[in-house]
Short mmCIF file of C-alpha atoms and ligand atoms in Angstrom, two decimals:
data_model
loop_
_atom_site.label_atom_id
_atom_site.label_comp_id
_atom_site.label_asym_id
_atom_site.label_seq_id
_atom_site.Cartn_x
_atom_site.Cartn_y
_atom_site.Cartn_z
CA MET J 8 0.23 -0.22 0.23
CA GLU J 9 1.36 3.74 -0.97
CA LYS J 10 2.31 5.19 2.51
CA ILE J 11 0.14 9.15 3.03
CA ARG J 12 2.29 11.73 2.16
CA VAL J 13 2.83 14.09 4.88
CA PHE J 14 4.84 17.36 4.59
CA ILE J 15 5.11 19.47 7.04
CA VAL J 16 6.28 23.19 6.67
CA GLY J 17 8.31 24.82 9.01
CA ALA J 18 11.27 22.86 10.94
CA GLY J 19 11.23 24.37 14.00
CA ALA J 20 10.30 22.71 17.40
CA SER J 21 6.58 22.08 16.65
CA GLY J 22 7.66 20.56 13.00
CA LEU J 23 10.47 18.17 13.57
CA MET J 24 7.82 16.94 16.84
CA ALA J 25 5.22 16.76 14.07
CA ALA J 26 7.91 14.60 11.60
CA ILE J 27 8.58 12.05 14.21
CA ALA J 28 4.86 11.36 15.04
CA ALA J 29 4.10 11.33 11.46
CA ALA J 30 6.89 9.01 10.67
CA ARG J 31 6.29 7.02 13.52
CA ALA J 32 2.76 6.34 12.71
CA GLY J 33 3.94 5.04 8.96
CA ALA J 34 3.93 8.01 6.34
CA SER J 35 6.48 9.39 3.85
CA VAL J 36 7.33 12.52 5.47
CA THR J 37 8.76 15.62 3.96
CA VAL J 38 9.91 18.84 6.02
CA LEU J 39 9.83 22.22 3.81
CA GLU J 40 11.63 24.55 5.71
CA GLY J 41 12.37 28.01 4.47
CA MET J 42 15.65 29.25 6.14
CA LYS J 43 18.75 27.40 5.34
CA LYS J 44 19.21 25.04 8.93
CA PRO J 45 16.54 23.94 11.06
CA GLY J 46 15.60 24.82 14.43
CA ARG J 47 17.08 28.32 14.81
CA LYS J 48 14.65 29.85 16.67
CA LEU J 49 15.00 26.87 19.01
CA LEU J 50 18.81 27.17 19.29
CA LEU J 51 18.14 30.77 20.94
CA THR J 52 15.78 29.15 23.64
CA GLY J 53 17.21 28.96 27.40
CA ASN J 54 20.27 31.53 26.57
CA GLY J 55 20.87 28.63 24.38
CA ARG J 56 20.25 26.01 27.11
CA CYS J 57 16.61 25.09 25.90
CA ASN J 58 14.28 25.50 28.84
CA LEU J 59 12.27 22.76 27.18
CA THR J 60 9.04 21.86 29.15
CA ASN J 61 8.09 23.30 32.73
CA LEU J 62 6.84 20.74 35.83
CA ASP J 63 4.08 22.88 37.21
CA LYS J 64 1.31 20.43 37.80
CA ASP J 65 -1.21 22.93 36.95
CA LEU J 66 0.70 23.36 33.31
CA HIS J 67 -2.65 23.35 31.45
CA LEU J 68 -3.89 26.32 33.01
CA ARG J 69 -1.00 28.88 32.45
CA TYR J 70 -2.40 29.15 28.12
CA ASP J 71 -4.01 31.76 27.11
CA SER J 72 -5.85 32.26 23.74
CA SER J 73 -7.58 35.34 21.95
CA GLY J 74 -11.10 33.01 21.76
CA THR J 75 -14.21 33.27 24.06
CA ASP J 76 -13.52 29.65 25.45
CA GLY J 77 -9.87 30.57 26.19
CA ALA J 78 -6.70 28.07 26.05
CA VAL J 79 -7.39 25.82 28.60
CA PRO J 80 -9.88 23.27 27.09
CA PHE J 81 -7.92 23.13 24.01
CA VAL J 82 -4.75 22.76 25.29
CA ASN J 83 -6.17 19.88 27.84
CA SER J 84 -7.11 17.63 24.81
CA VAL J 85 -3.85 18.24 23.26
CA LEU J 86 -1.37 17.63 26.04
CA GLN J 87 -4.06 13.83 25.57
CA SER J 88 -1.90 12.71 23.12
CA LEU J 89 1.98 13.91 24.46
CA ASP J 90 2.15 15.82 28.30
CA VAL J 91 5.32 16.70 30.00
CA SER J 92 6.40 13.15 31.71
CA GLY J 93 5.16 11.71 27.84
CA THR J 94 7.77 14.18 26.62
CA LEU J 95 10.49 13.94 28.91
CA ARG J 96 10.49 9.73 28.12
CA LEU J 97 10.17 10.76 24.77
CA PHE J 98 13.42 12.71 24.95
CA GLU J 99 15.42 10.09 26.92
CA GLU J 100 14.75 7.83 24.36
CA LEU J 101 15.83 9.92 21.68
CA GLY J 102 18.91 9.92 23.78
CA LEU J 103 18.30 13.59 25.94
CA ALA J 104 18.63 13.14 29.75
CA SER J 105 17.18 16.03 31.07
CA VAL J 106 17.64 18.30 34.29
CA SER J 107 15.79 20.28 36.67
CA ALA J 108 16.03 23.31 38.07
CA GLY J 109 13.00 24.26 40.22
CA SER J 110 10.04 23.11 37.90
CA LEU J 111 12.00 24.49 34.70
CA VAL J 112 13.09 20.92 33.08
CA TYR J 113 16.67 21.99 30.77
CA PRO J 114 19.24 19.05 28.95
CA ARG J 115 22.05 17.68 30.92
CA SER J 116 24.05 19.39 28.23
CA GLY J 117 23.42 22.86 28.93
CA GLN J 118 22.81 23.20 25.57
CA ALA J 119 19.76 23.74 23.27
CA GLN J 120 21.97 22.55 20.48
CA THR J 121 21.70 18.91 21.81
CA VAL J 122 17.66 19.14 21.82
CA LEU J 123 18.36 19.31 17.86
CA GLY J 124 20.73 17.21 17.69
CA VAL J 125 18.42 14.38 19.07
CA LEU J 126 15.66 15.68 16.67
CA LEU J 127 17.62 15.17 14.27
CA ALA J 128 18.94 12.50 14.35
CA GLU J 129 15.29 10.41 14.76
CA LEU J 130 14.47 12.55 11.80
CA GLU J 131 17.18 10.65 9.52
CA ARG J 132 17.14 7.21 11.45
CA LEU J 133 13.12 7.41 10.00
CA HIS J 134 14.37 8.94 6.76
CA VAL J 135 12.22 11.84 6.83
CA LYS J 136 13.30 13.90 3.80
CA MET J 137 14.41 17.79 4.76
CA LYS J 138 14.09 20.18 1.93
CA TYR J 139 16.17 23.31 3.19
CA ASN J 140 15.73 26.78 1.41
CA ALA J 141 12.13 25.37 1.13
CA LYS J 142 10.01 28.49 1.59
CA VAL J 143 6.43 28.06 1.10
CA LYS J 144 4.29 30.49 -0.38
CA ARG J 145 1.51 29.39 -1.48
CA ILE J 146 -0.71 26.31 -0.75
CA SER J 147 -3.92 24.96 -2.56
CA PHE J 148 -6.14 21.91 -3.17
CA SER J 149 -6.97 20.68 -6.29
CA GLY J 150 -9.38 18.56 -6.67
CA GLU J 151 -8.54 17.06 -10.47
CA LYS J 152 -4.85 15.89 -8.65
CA GLY J 153 -6.76 14.80 -4.86
CA ALA J 154 -3.65 16.34 -3.50
CA TRP J 155 -2.27 19.69 -1.62
CA LEU J 156 -0.29 21.29 -3.73
CA LEU J 157 2.75 23.30 -1.41
CA GLN J 158 4.42 25.93 -4.20
CA THR J 159 8.23 27.35 -3.48
CA GLU J 160 9.98 29.15 -5.52
CA GLY J 161 11.56 26.21 -7.46
CA TRP J 162 8.86 23.48 -7.17
CA THR J 163 5.53 22.42 -6.38
CA TYR J 164 4.95 19.81 -4.42
CA GLU J 165 2.00 17.19 -3.66
CA ALA J 166 1.07 16.45 -0.37
CA ASP J 167 -1.74 14.19 0.72
CA ARG J 168 -1.87 16.44 4.17
CA VAL J 169 0.06 19.28 5.01
CA VAL J 170 0.52 20.31 8.59
CA LEU J 171 1.56 24.13 9.26
CA CYS J 172 4.39 24.55 11.47
CA CYS J 173 5.63 28.35 10.67
CA GLY J 174 5.77 29.30 13.67
CA SER J 175 4.31 32.98 14.44
CA LYS J 176 5.85 36.60 13.58
CA ALA J 177 8.61 36.77 17.02
CA LEU J 178 12.19 37.07 16.36
CA PRO J 179 11.65 36.90 12.72
CA GLU J 180 15.33 37.03 11.95
CA THR J 181 14.66 32.54 12.70
CA GLY J 182 12.28 32.57 9.72
CA SER J 183 9.10 32.71 11.96
CA ASP J 184 7.99 35.83 9.99
CA GLY J 185 4.17 35.63 10.06
CA SER J 186 4.08 34.25 6.50
CA GLY J 187 1.85 30.86 8.63
CA TYR J 188 -0.66 32.67 9.10
CA THR J 189 -0.84 34.14 5.31
CA LEU J 190 -1.07 30.34 4.03
CA ALA J 191 -3.41 29.40 6.68
CA ALA J 192 -6.05 32.52 5.60
CA SER J 193 -5.44 32.05 2.09
CA ALA J 194 -7.48 28.70 3.19
CA GLY J 195 -9.97 30.36 4.81
CA HIS J 196 -8.93 30.19 8.51
CA THR J 197 -9.41 33.48 10.31
CA VAL J 198 -6.22 34.02 12.24
CA THR J 199 -6.32 36.71 15.22
CA ASP J 200 -5.44 39.68 16.00
CA ILE J 201 -1.46 39.91 16.62
CA HIS J 202 0.99 41.23 19.43
CA PRO J 203 4.68 40.92 20.54
CA ALA J 204 4.32 39.22 23.80
CA LEU J 205 6.70 37.84 26.30
CA THR J 206 8.76 41.25 25.68
CA GLY J 207 9.91 44.34 27.20
CA PHE J 208 7.93 47.54 28.15
CA GLU J 209 8.97 51.19 26.45
CA CYS J 210 8.99 53.90 28.99
CA GLY J 211 8.69 57.67 27.48
CA ASP J 212 10.83 58.92 30.28
CA PRO J 213 14.09 59.83 30.04
CA ASP J 214 14.84 59.40 33.21
CA VAL J 215 13.87 55.94 33.34
CA ARG J 216 16.16 55.36 30.65
CA ALA J 217 19.05 56.54 32.06
CA ALA J 218 19.31 54.09 34.56
CA ALA J 219 20.13 51.44 31.94
CA GLY J 220 22.34 48.51 32.96
CA ALA J 221 20.93 48.41 36.07
CA ARG J 222 19.14 44.77 37.83
CA THR J 223 16.51 45.46 40.50
CA LYS J 224 15.23 42.68 42.54
CA ALA J 225 11.28 43.64 42.69
CA ALA J 226 7.73 43.21 42.92
CA VAL J 227 6.27 43.92 39.90
CA LYS J 228 2.61 44.77 39.13
CA LEU J 229 0.96 45.39 35.69
CA LEU J 230 -2.07 47.91 36.21
CA ALA J 231 -4.47 49.57 34.18
CA ASP J 232 -5.81 52.76 34.13
CA THR J 233 -8.90 52.33 31.68
CA ASN J 234 -10.94 55.73 31.41
CA ASN J 235 -7.22 56.86 31.87
CA SER J 236 -8.70 58.93 35.25
CA GLY J 237 -6.12 58.14 37.85
CA LEU J 238 -6.33 56.25 41.15
CA PRO J 239 -7.78 53.53 41.74
CA MET J 240 -5.93 51.32 38.60
CA THR J 241 -6.52 47.40 37.65
CA VAL J 242 -3.80 45.13 38.31
CA LEU J 243 -4.17 42.95 35.27
CA ALA J 244 -0.88 40.62 36.57
CA LYS J 245 1.43 40.49 39.17
CA ASP J 246 4.58 38.64 39.49
CA THR J 247 8.43 38.69 41.49
CA GLY J 248 11.68 38.70 39.98
CA GLU J 249 14.93 40.83 38.65
CA VAL J 250 13.85 43.80 36.64
CA GLN J 251 16.38 45.05 33.83
CA TRP J 252 15.97 48.60 33.11
CA THR J 253 17.22 49.23 29.18
CA GLN J 254 17.73 52.11 26.84
CA TYR J 255 14.26 51.54 25.58
CA GLY J 256 12.96 50.70 29.27
CA LEU J 257 12.70 47.67 31.11
CA SER J 258 13.26 44.08 30.20
CA GLY J 259 13.40 40.75 32.08
CA ILE J 260 11.94 37.43 32.80
CA VAL J 261 9.37 39.15 34.99
CA ILE J 262 8.43 42.29 32.95
CA PHE J 263 8.11 39.38 30.03
CA GLN J 264 5.44 37.58 32.36
CA LEU J 265 3.14 40.61 32.57
CA SER J 266 3.70 41.41 28.70
CA ARG J 267 1.25 38.54 27.95
CA TYR J 268 -1.46 40.76 29.61
CA ALA J 269 -0.67 43.73 27.76
CA ALA J 270 -0.47 42.19 24.66
CA ARG J 271 -3.91 41.65 24.14
CA ARG J 272 -5.09 45.16 25.82
CA SER J 273 -6.55 47.45 23.83
CA GLY J 274 -7.85 51.59 25.19
CA GLY J 275 -7.09 53.25 28.36
CA THR J 276 -3.16 54.06 30.12
CA LEU J 277 -0.75 50.53 31.16
CA TYR J 278 2.02 51.54 34.17
CA VAL J 279 4.27 49.18 35.31
CA SER J 280 4.24 49.45 39.41
CA LEU J 281 7.50 48.28 41.55
CA ASP J 282 8.11 47.78 44.84
CA LEU J 283 11.82 46.91 45.29
CA VAL J 284 12.39 46.33 48.57
CA PRO J 285 9.15 43.48 48.64
CA ASP J 286 10.75 41.18 51.53
CA GLN J 287 10.33 44.06 53.97
CA THR J 288 7.82 46.07 54.39
CA GLU J 289 7.33 49.94 54.22
CA GLU J 290 7.42 50.81 58.20
CA GLU J 291 10.41 48.53 58.83
CA VAL J 292 12.65 50.13 55.42
CA ARG J 293 11.87 53.19 56.97
CA HIS J 294 13.14 52.24 60.73
CA THR J 295 16.44 51.25 59.23
CA LEU J 296 16.07 54.31 57.04
CA ARG J 297 15.83 56.42 60.05
CA ARG J 298 18.67 54.45 62.42
CA MET J 299 20.83 55.53 59.11
CA LEU J 300 20.32 59.23 59.15
CA ASP J 301 20.53 59.63 63.24
CA HIS J 302 24.15 58.23 62.27
CA ALA J 303 24.68 59.66 59.57
CA GLY J 304 23.36 62.92 60.36
CA ASP J 305 20.30 64.86 57.87
CA ALA J 306 23.36 65.88 55.41
CA VAL J 307 23.67 63.00 53.79
CA GLY J 308 22.65 62.58 50.61
CA SER J 309 18.85 61.06 49.41
CA VAL J 310 21.01 58.94 46.35
CA SER J 311 23.13 57.31 48.42
CA LEU J 312 20.22 56.29 50.79
CA LEU J 313 18.50 54.82 48.12
CA ASN J 314 21.46 53.24 46.75
CA SER J 315 21.04 51.44 50.38
CA TYR J 316 18.24 49.32 49.27
CA THR J 317 18.25 49.59 45.05
CA HIS J 318 21.33 49.52 42.44
CA GLU J 319 22.79 53.16 42.22
CA ARG J 320 21.17 54.77 39.21
CA VAL J 321 17.84 53.76 39.88
CA ALA J 322 18.34 55.81 43.10
CA ALA J 323 19.42 58.72 41.26
CA TYR J 324 16.44 57.95 39.00
CA LEU J 325 14.21 57.84 42.26
CA ALA J 326 16.18 61.14 43.82
CA LYS J 327 14.85 63.03 40.45
CA LYS J 328 11.13 61.98 40.97
CA MET J 329 11.36 62.69 44.85
CA ALA J 330 13.20 66.22 44.06
CA ASP J 331 10.38 66.73 41.37
CA LYS J 332 7.60 65.69 43.10
CA GLY J 333 8.78 67.85 46.15
CA THR J 334 8.36 66.47 49.97
CA GLY J 335 5.26 68.06 50.81
CA GLY J 336 5.99 67.99 54.69
CA GLY J 337 6.56 64.71 56.86
CA GLN J 338 10.09 63.08 57.68
CA ARG J 339 13.05 62.53 55.31
CA GLU J 340 12.65 58.46 55.86
CA GLU J 341 9.10 58.31 54.29
CA HIS J 342 9.26 59.67 51.18
CA ILE J 343 12.44 57.03 50.36
CA ALA J 344 10.77 54.18 51.93
CA ARG J 345 7.51 54.74 49.77
CA ALA J 346 9.62 56.04 47.33
CA LEU J 347 11.45 51.99 47.22
CA LYS J 348 8.52 50.93 47.58
CA ASN J 349 5.79 52.54 45.26
CA VAL J 350 7.71 52.93 41.40
CA LEU J 351 5.24 53.96 39.21
CA ILE J 352 6.11 53.83 35.82
CA PRO J 353 3.71 54.65 32.53
CA VAL J 354 4.22 52.17 29.85
CA THR J 355 4.05 54.13 26.33
CA GLY J 356 4.43 50.58 23.84
CA LEU J 357 5.67 46.91 23.85
CA LYS J 358 8.36 46.40 22.23
CA GLY J 359 8.00 44.82 18.99
CA TYR J 360 8.66 41.09 17.36
CA ASP J 361 12.34 42.20 16.62
CA LEU J 362 12.46 41.25 20.71
CA SER J 363 9.65 39.37 21.24
CA GLN J 364 10.13 35.64 22.64
CA ILE J 365 6.32 34.97 21.16
CA CYS J 366 3.21 35.88 19.36
CA ALA J 367 0.00 35.87 21.15
CA GLY J 368 -3.18 35.30 19.08
CA GLY J 369 -2.86 33.21 15.65
CA ILE J 370 -5.14 30.93 13.98
CA SER J 371 -8.35 30.84 15.57
CA LEU J 372 -8.76 27.72 17.24
CA ASN J 373 -13.00 27.81 16.79
CA GLU J 374 -11.76 26.21 13.38
CA VAL J 375 -9.47 23.55 14.08
CA ASN J 376 -10.21 20.23 15.56
CA PRO J 377 -8.58 19.96 19.39
CA GLU J 378 -8.28 16.50 18.93
CA THR J 379 -6.27 16.00 15.39
CA LEU J 380 -5.54 19.62 15.54
CA GLU J 381 -6.76 19.01 11.60
CA SER J 382 -8.62 21.89 10.50
CA LEU J 383 -12.84 22.38 10.11
CA LEU J 384 -12.53 23.87 7.47
CA CYS J 385 -10.19 22.12 5.18
CA ARG J 386 -9.38 18.22 5.16
CA GLY J 387 -5.73 16.88 5.26
CA LEU J 388 -4.74 20.42 6.99
CA PHE J 389 -3.17 20.00 10.25
CA PHE J 390 -1.46 22.93 12.48
CA ALA J 391 0.91 22.34 15.23
CA GLY J 392 2.54 25.74 17.35
CA GLU J 393 2.35 28.98 18.08
CA ILE J 394 0.57 29.09 14.75
CA LEU J 395 -2.29 28.69 16.43
CA ASP J 396 -3.86 31.25 18.61
CA ILE J 397 -2.08 30.22 22.17
CA ASP J 398 0.79 31.62 23.71
CA GLY J 399 1.66 29.93 27.47
CA PRO J 400 4.73 32.22 29.93
CA CYS J 401 8.63 31.81 30.16
CA GLY J 402 9.18 28.94 31.53
CA GLY J 403 9.34 26.19 29.06
CA TYR J 404 5.64 26.37 28.51
CA ASN J 405 5.81 27.43 24.80
CA LEU J 406 7.89 24.66 24.05
CA GLN J 407 6.04 22.42 25.47
CA TRP J 408 2.90 23.48 23.42
CA ALA J 409 5.47 22.99 20.24
CA TRP J 410 6.38 19.31 21.27
CA SER J 411 2.52 18.75 22.23
CA SER J 412 0.81 20.06 19.37
CA GLY J 413 3.49 18.67 16.67
CA TYR J 414 2.75 15.65 18.07
CA ALA J 415 -0.36 15.57 17.98
CA ALA J 416 -0.85 16.82 14.57
CA GLY J 417 2.17 15.23 13.22
CA THR J 418 0.49 11.77 15.04
CA ALA J 419 -3.23 12.16 13.01
CA ALA J 420 -2.01 13.68 9.93
CA SER J 421 -0.64 9.70 9.48
CA GLY J 422 -3.98 8.28 10.05
CA THR J 423 -6.12 7.15 7.59
CA PRO J 424 -8.26 9.48 5.67
CA GLY J 425 -11.60 10.16 7.37
CA GLN J 426 -10.29 9.39 10.91
C1 FAD A 514 15.06 34.50 22.15
C2 FAD A 514 13.69 32.75 22.23
C3 FAD A 514 14.20 32.18 23.80
C4 FAD A 514 13.00 31.54 24.04
N1 FAD A 514 13.28 30.65 24.58
C5 FAD A 514 12.30 29.86 25.58
C6 FAD A 514 12.25 28.31 26.08
O1 FAD A 514 13.12 28.76 26.48
N2 FAD A 514 11.40 27.39 26.62
C7 FAD A 514 10.21 27.82 26.19
O2 FAD A 514 9.18 27.23 26.01
N3 FAD A 514 10.48 28.71 25.30
C8 FAD A 514 11.12 29.57 24.63
N4 FAD A 514 11.10 30.47 23.45
C9 FAD A 514 10.01 30.34 22.87
C10 FAD A 514 9.72 28.98 21.52
O3 FAD A 514 10.85 29.16 21.16
C11 FAD A 514 8.70 29.09 20.53
O4 FAD A 514 7.48 29.00 20.72
C12 FAD A 514 8.55 27.62 19.69
O5 FAD A 514 10.22 27.28 19.38
C13 FAD A 514 8.35 27.76 18.88
O6 FAD A 514 7.85 26.97 18.08
P1 FAD A 514 6.88 26.67 16.54
O7 FAD A 514 7.48 25.12 16.47
O8 FAD A 514 5.56 26.76 16.46
O9 FAD A 514 7.83 27.57 15.86
P2 FAD A 514 9.30 27.98 15.27
O10 FAD A 514 10.16 27.19 16.46
O11 FAD A 514 9.46 29.57 15.26
O12 FAD A 514 9.76 27.42 13.85
C14 FAD A 514 8.59 28.08 12.90
C15 FAD A 514 10.23 27.24 11.85
O13 FAD A 514 9.09 27.59 10.06
C16 FAD A 514 9.74 27.98 9.37
N5 FAD A 514 9.54 28.36 8.04
C17 FAD A 514 7.95 29.68 8.42
N6 FAD A 514 7.25 30.24 7.47
C18 FAD A 514 7.86 29.03 6.57
C19 FAD A 514 7.57 29.15 5.29
N7 FAD A 514 6.08 30.02 4.11
N8 FAD A 514 8.00 27.85 4.59
C20 FAD A 514 8.63 27.14 4.88
N9 FAD A 514 9.59 27.36 6.26
C21 FAD A 514 8.59 28.44 6.41
C22 FAD A 514 10.35 28.89 10.08
O14 FAD A 514 11.75 28.95 9.15
C23 FAD A 514 10.90 27.86 11.15
O15 FAD A 514 12.03 27.35 11.00
C24 FAD A 514 11.63 31.06 23.13
C25 FAD A 514 11.64 32.03 22.28
C26 FAD A 514 12.90 33.31 21.55
C27 FAD A 514 12.88 33.56 20.38
#
């Protein structure tokens, strides 16, 4: 019997996993990749160490989608094909030993290259055909040939099944330039609004930018002033971690996590609030500052006192804000403690696709079967990975989505017609 011809578009995390699943299930598999090499983005993950999944027992609850039903039921269904422990077993079988740091899982080698290497070795073992510099420009179904046609610059391929694993628009230099959305739309699919996510916050205030290079531990909140009416504001998200002060504003994992909640937001003004001494109450900070002042005398500068608690550039920023605002009476230690515990910075924008790790938005989940990831509009067309309207936080969640959805789509795409 002729093997089913499955074509995977994109050799990123989801495409490589889809190809393995389809070939293991008996299909003849070809991967078409637009770049010269596979897995460009995968190699950059986790700062080159690849945080490949997360042991969070509530992992499925952490994903988001623009759709009214959210992402959870869809993700739950896809995880039935390959969950976290199944993923780790699969990688181990392929030759990848992993290690966890808290709930974050990395290859023991500490190299993303090892993850890519074991995937490629398995594809070779399974005789999957890899075509590079093969950017797919057009897909269409030919009733006459009874096949999908995939057009690249130099060739038109015929496929029984197609799995679109083209990623998003995040970091387009890695090959995921948004062309997957266009291919899906040409097949009649709805693509929801796309926004960069897991990215930095732009802050227009030059005093914030002047602190570039500083890193501060902080409890961070993302606040929305929905009607631009001032306080009280709605808390959209909060987290604690290291904030990196940059030439454009604020960055770091903790800011990236909050950016997912800013991505889909429209209207109103957003603020980041920082508590730069999250492990002490304002009262405790005030008390310590009083003792410092008692010892050093009132002549001691505010920058110096602020610098006892935070990076000198941030101390200079806070001192300037305090001077701009004026003290309005009260003790010095009160003002300084308040300044450290309640930093409020307006967000003027999100960094763009060039700096974002993922995109929020994608192919609408309403048009995709959550068990097989097959299009509900076009038989024989499947999707996996970030191209779908699902996004997760930093910490291995997005790669787990790529592995699970790739496995589910690849397996289903190699099934007999009508399955
Ligand atoms: C710097 C950075 C660090 C990250 N770190 C982590 C991490 O540690 N852990 C984690 O879970 N997630 C991380 N992520 C997110 C994670 O890498 C992505 O969510 C994941 O790689 C998406 O996989 P994908 O297969 O859907 O898309 P991609 O990995 O983007 O792969 C898509 C592939 O399709 C190809 N392609 C696109 N269009 C076409 C076309 N028309 N024809 C042919 N080929 C095409 C592209 O060239 C690309 O190779 C990180 C992202 C970035 C940018």
